[in-house]
Short mmCIF file of C-alpha atoms in Angstrom, two decimals:
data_model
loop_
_atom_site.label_atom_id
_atom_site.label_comp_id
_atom_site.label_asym_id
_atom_site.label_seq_id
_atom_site.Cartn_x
_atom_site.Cartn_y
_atom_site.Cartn_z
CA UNK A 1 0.00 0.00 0.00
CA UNK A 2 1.45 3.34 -1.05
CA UNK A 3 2.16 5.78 1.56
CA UNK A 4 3.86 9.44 1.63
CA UNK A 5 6.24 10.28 4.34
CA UNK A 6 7.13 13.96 4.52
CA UNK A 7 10.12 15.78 6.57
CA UNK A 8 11.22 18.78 6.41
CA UNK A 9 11.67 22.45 9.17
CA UNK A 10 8.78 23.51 10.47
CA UNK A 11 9.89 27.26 10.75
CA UNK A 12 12.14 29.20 7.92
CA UNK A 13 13.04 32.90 8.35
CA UNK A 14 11.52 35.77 6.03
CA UNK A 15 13.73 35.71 2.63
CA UNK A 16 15.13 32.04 2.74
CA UNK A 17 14.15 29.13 1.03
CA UNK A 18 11.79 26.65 2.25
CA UNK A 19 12.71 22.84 1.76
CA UNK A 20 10.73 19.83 2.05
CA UNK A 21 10.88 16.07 1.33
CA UNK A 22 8.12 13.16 0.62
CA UNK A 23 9.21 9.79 0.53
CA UNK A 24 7.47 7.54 -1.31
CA UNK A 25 6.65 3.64 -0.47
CA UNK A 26 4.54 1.71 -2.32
CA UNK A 27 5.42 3.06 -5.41
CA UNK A 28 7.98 4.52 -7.79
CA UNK A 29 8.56 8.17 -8.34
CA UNK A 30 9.83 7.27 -11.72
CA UNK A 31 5.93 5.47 -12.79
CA UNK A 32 4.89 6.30 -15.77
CA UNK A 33 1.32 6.32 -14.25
CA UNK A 34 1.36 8.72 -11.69
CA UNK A 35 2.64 12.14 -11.04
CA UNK A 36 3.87 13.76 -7.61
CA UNK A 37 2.34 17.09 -6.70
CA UNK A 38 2.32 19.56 -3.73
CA UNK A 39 -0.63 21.32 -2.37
CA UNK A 40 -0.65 23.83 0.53
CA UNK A 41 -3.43 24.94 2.65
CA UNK A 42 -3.92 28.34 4.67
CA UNK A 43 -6.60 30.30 5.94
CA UNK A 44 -6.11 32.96 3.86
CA UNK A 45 -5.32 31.19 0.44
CA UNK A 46 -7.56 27.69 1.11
CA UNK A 47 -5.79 24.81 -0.88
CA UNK A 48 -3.47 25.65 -3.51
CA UNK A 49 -1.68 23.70 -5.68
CA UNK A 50 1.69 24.53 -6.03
CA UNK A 51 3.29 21.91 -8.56
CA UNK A 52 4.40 18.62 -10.07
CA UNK A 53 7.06 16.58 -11.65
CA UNK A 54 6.40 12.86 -13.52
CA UNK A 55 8.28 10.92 -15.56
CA UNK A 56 7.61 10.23 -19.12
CA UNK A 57 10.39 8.83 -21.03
CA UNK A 58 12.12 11.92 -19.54
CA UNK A 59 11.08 14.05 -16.59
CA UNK A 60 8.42 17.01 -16.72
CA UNK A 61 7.49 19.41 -14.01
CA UNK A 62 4.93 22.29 -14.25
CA UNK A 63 4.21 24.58 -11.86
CA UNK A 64 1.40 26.93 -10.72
CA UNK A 65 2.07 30.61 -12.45
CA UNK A 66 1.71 32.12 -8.64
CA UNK A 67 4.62 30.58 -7.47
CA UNK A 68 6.54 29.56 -10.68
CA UNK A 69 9.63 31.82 -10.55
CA UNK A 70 10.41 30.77 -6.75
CA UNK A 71 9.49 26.99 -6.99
CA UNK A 72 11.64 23.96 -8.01
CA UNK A 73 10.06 20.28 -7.43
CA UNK A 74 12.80 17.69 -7.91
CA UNK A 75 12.73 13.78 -8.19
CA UNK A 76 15.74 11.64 -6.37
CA UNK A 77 15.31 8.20 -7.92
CA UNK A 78 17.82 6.99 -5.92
CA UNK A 79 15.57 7.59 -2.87
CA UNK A 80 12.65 7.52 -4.39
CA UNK A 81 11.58 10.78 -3.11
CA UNK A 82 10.91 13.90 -4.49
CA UNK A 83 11.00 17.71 -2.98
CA UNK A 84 9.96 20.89 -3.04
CA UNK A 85 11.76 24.07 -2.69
CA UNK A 86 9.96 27.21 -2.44
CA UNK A 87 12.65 30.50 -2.56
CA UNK A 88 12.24 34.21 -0.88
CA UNK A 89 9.45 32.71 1.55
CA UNK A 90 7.46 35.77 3.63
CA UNK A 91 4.49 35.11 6.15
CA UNK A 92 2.09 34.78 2.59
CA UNK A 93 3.69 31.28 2.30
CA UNK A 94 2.98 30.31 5.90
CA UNK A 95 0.77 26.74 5.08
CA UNK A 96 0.24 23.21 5.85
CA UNK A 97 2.20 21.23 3.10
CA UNK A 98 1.10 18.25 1.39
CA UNK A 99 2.29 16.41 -0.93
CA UNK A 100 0.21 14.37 -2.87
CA UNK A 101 0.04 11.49 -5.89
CA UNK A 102 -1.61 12.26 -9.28
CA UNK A 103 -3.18 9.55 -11.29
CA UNK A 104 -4.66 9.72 -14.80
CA UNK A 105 -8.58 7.58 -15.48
CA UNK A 106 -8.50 7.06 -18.81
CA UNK A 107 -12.24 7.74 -20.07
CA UNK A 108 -14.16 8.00 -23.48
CA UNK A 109 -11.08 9.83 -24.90
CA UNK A 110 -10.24 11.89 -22.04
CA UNK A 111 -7.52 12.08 -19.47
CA UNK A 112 -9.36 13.11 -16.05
CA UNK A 113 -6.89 14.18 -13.49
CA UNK A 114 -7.25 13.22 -9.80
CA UNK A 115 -5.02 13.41 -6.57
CA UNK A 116 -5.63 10.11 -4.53
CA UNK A 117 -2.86 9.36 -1.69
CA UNK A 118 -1.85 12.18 0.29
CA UNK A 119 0.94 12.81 2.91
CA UNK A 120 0.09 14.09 6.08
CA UNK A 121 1.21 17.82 5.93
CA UNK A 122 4.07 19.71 7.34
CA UNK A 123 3.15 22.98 9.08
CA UNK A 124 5.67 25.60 7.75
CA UNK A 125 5.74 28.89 10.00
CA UNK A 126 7.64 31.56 8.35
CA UNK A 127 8.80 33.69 10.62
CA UNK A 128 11.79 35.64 12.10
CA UNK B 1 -6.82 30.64 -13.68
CA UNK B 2 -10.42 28.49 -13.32
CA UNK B 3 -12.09 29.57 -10.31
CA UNK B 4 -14.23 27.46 -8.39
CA UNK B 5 -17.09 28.16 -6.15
CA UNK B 6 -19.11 25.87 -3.95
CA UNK B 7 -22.36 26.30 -1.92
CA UNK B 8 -23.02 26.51 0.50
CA UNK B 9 -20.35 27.48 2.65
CA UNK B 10 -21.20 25.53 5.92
CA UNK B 11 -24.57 23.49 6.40
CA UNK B 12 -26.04 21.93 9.43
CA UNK B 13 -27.78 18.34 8.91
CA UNK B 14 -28.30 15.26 11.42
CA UNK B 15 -27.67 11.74 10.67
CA UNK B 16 -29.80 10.06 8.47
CA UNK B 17 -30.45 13.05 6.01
CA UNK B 18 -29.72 13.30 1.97
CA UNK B 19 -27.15 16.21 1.68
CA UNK B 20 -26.21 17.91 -1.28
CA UNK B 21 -23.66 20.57 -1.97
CA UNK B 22 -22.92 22.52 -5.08
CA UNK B 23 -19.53 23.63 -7.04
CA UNK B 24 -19.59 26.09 -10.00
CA UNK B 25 -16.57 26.43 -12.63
CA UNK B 26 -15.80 30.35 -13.70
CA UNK B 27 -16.04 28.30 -17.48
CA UNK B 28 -16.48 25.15 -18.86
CA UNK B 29 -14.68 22.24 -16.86
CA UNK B 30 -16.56 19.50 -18.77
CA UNK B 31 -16.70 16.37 -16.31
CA UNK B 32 -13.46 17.48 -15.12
CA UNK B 33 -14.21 17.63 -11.55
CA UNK B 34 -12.72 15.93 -7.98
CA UNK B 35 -14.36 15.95 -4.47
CA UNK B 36 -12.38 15.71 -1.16
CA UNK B 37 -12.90 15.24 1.79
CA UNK B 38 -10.90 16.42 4.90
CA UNK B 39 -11.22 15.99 8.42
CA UNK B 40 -9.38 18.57 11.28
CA UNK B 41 -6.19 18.07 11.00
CA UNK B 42 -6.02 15.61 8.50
CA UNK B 43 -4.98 15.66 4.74
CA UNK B 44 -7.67 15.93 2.22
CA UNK B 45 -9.05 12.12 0.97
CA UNK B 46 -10.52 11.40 -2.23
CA UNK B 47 -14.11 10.82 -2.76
CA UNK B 48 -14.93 11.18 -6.46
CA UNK B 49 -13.30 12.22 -9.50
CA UNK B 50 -14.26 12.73 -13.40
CA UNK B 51 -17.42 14.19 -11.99
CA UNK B 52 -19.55 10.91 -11.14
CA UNK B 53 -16.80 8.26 -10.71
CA UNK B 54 -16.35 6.82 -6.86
CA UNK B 55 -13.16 6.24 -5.56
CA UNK B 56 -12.09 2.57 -4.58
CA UNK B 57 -12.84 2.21 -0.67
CA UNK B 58 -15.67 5.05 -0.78
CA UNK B 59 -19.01 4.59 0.62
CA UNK B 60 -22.25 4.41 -2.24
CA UNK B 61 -23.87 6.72 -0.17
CA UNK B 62 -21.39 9.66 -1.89
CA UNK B 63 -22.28 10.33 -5.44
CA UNK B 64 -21.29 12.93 -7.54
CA UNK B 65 -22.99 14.52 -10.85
CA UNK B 66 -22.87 17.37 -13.39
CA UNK B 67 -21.01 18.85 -16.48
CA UNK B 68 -19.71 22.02 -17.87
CA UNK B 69 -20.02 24.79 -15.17
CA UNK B 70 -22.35 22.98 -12.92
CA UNK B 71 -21.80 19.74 -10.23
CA UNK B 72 -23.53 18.52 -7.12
CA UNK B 73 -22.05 16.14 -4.28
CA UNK B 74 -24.76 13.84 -3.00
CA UNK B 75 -24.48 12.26 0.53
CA UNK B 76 -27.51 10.05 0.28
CA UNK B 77 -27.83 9.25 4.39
CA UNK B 78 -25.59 11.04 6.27
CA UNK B 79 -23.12 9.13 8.88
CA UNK B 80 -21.50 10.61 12.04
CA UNK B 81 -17.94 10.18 9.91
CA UNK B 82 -19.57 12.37 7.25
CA UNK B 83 -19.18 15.55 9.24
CA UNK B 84 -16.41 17.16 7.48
CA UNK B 85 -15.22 20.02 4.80
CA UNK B 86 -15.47 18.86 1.71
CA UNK B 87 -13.84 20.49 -1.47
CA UNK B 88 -14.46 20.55 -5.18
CA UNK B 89 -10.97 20.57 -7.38
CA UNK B 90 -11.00 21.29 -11.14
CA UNK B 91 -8.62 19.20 -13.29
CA UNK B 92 -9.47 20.70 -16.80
CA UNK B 93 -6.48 22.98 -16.88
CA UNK B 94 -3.39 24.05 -14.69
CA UNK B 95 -3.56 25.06 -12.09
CA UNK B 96 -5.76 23.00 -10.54
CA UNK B 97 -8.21 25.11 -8.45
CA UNK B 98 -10.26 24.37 -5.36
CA UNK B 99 -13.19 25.76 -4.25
CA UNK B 100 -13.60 27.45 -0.68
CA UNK B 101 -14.96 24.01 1.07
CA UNK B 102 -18.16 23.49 2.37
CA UNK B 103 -18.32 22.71 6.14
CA UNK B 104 -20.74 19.90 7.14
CA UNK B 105 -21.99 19.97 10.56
CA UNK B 106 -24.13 18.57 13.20
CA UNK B 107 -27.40 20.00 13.70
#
């Protein structure tokens, strides 16, 4: 059974880059049937997606426009992990992290999207 | 970006009643459309996704319809473990987009 094991600081100072990790079991983060996102969650901002990378005969990541010029998600095949690193945090990008798997149902000619194992969050207080 | 609204924004319902909520796309999502569900402190779960489909381990009593701009969760009897937030999630185009959440609660 898959599961998603985050780690990562739970506080990061105004300006410097917030790093986290989710390790995968259960599956492969180099499956060409899934895709590994993270999502964060505030008051203020609700769920947001931030990103993903999958692997397709080579890898892909996309990222939310919002966050795209201060986000890299990377995989580590050798530890079957992948990460996210967020740069020039400030209190906007205080959030419950998540990471999250992406699957693809294959229906009538379409490709429908879904996000079905998630890890458990890592609160991330930015602050000095 | 797709926005995505749901309704209502909190309800109050006892066990045993038929619950609906409502999401609405800013444009055309076609059946494009997850539901979560997430409980304090807990990472969102998925319930249904391409609109109508239920995920593996879900109860029947969850069911979800619509197309286009319009879609409707169905909790046909409601269960003490129902009481939740439960959010919508768009999967037509990037980014995906949730709506606000809808908070179910005892009455």
């Amino acid at each position: 059974q898959i599961q998603l094991q985050q780690s990562g600081p739970g506080l990061v100072k105004p300006s410097q880059t917030l790093s986290l990790t989710c390790a995968i079991s259960g599956d492969s983060v180099s499956s060409t049937s899934a895709a590994w996102n993270w999502i964060r969650q505030s008051p203020s901002r609700g769920l947001e997606w931030l990103g993903r990378t999958y692997y397709r005969s080579k890898w892909y990541n996309e990222y939310a426009v919002s966050v795209k010029s201060r986000t890299t998600i990377n995989p580590d095949t050798s530890k079957n992990q992948f990460s996210l690193q967020l740069n020039s945090v400030t209190s906007e990008d205080t959030a419950v992290y998540y990471c999250a798997r992406g699957r693809w149902y294959n229906w009538n000619g379409g490709y429908y999207y879904y996000m079905d194992v998630w890890g458990k969050g890592t609160t991330v207080t930015v602050s000095s | 970006d797709i926005q995505m609204t749901q309704s209502p924004s909190s309800l109050s319902a006892s066990v045993g009643d038929r619950v609906t909520i409502t999401c609405r796309a800013s444009q055309s999502i076609n059946n494009y459309l997850n539901w979560y569900q997430q409980k304090p402190g807990k990472a969102p779960n998925l319930l249904i996704y391409a609109a109508s489909s239920l995920q593996s381990g879900v109860p029947s009593r969850f069911s979800g319809s619509g197309s286009g701009t319009d879609f409707t969760l169905t909790i046909s009897s409601l269960q003490p473990e129902d009481f939740a937030t439960y959010y919508c999630q768009q999967s037509y185009s990037n980014p995906w987009t949730f709506g606000q959440g809808t908070k179910v609660e005892i009455k």
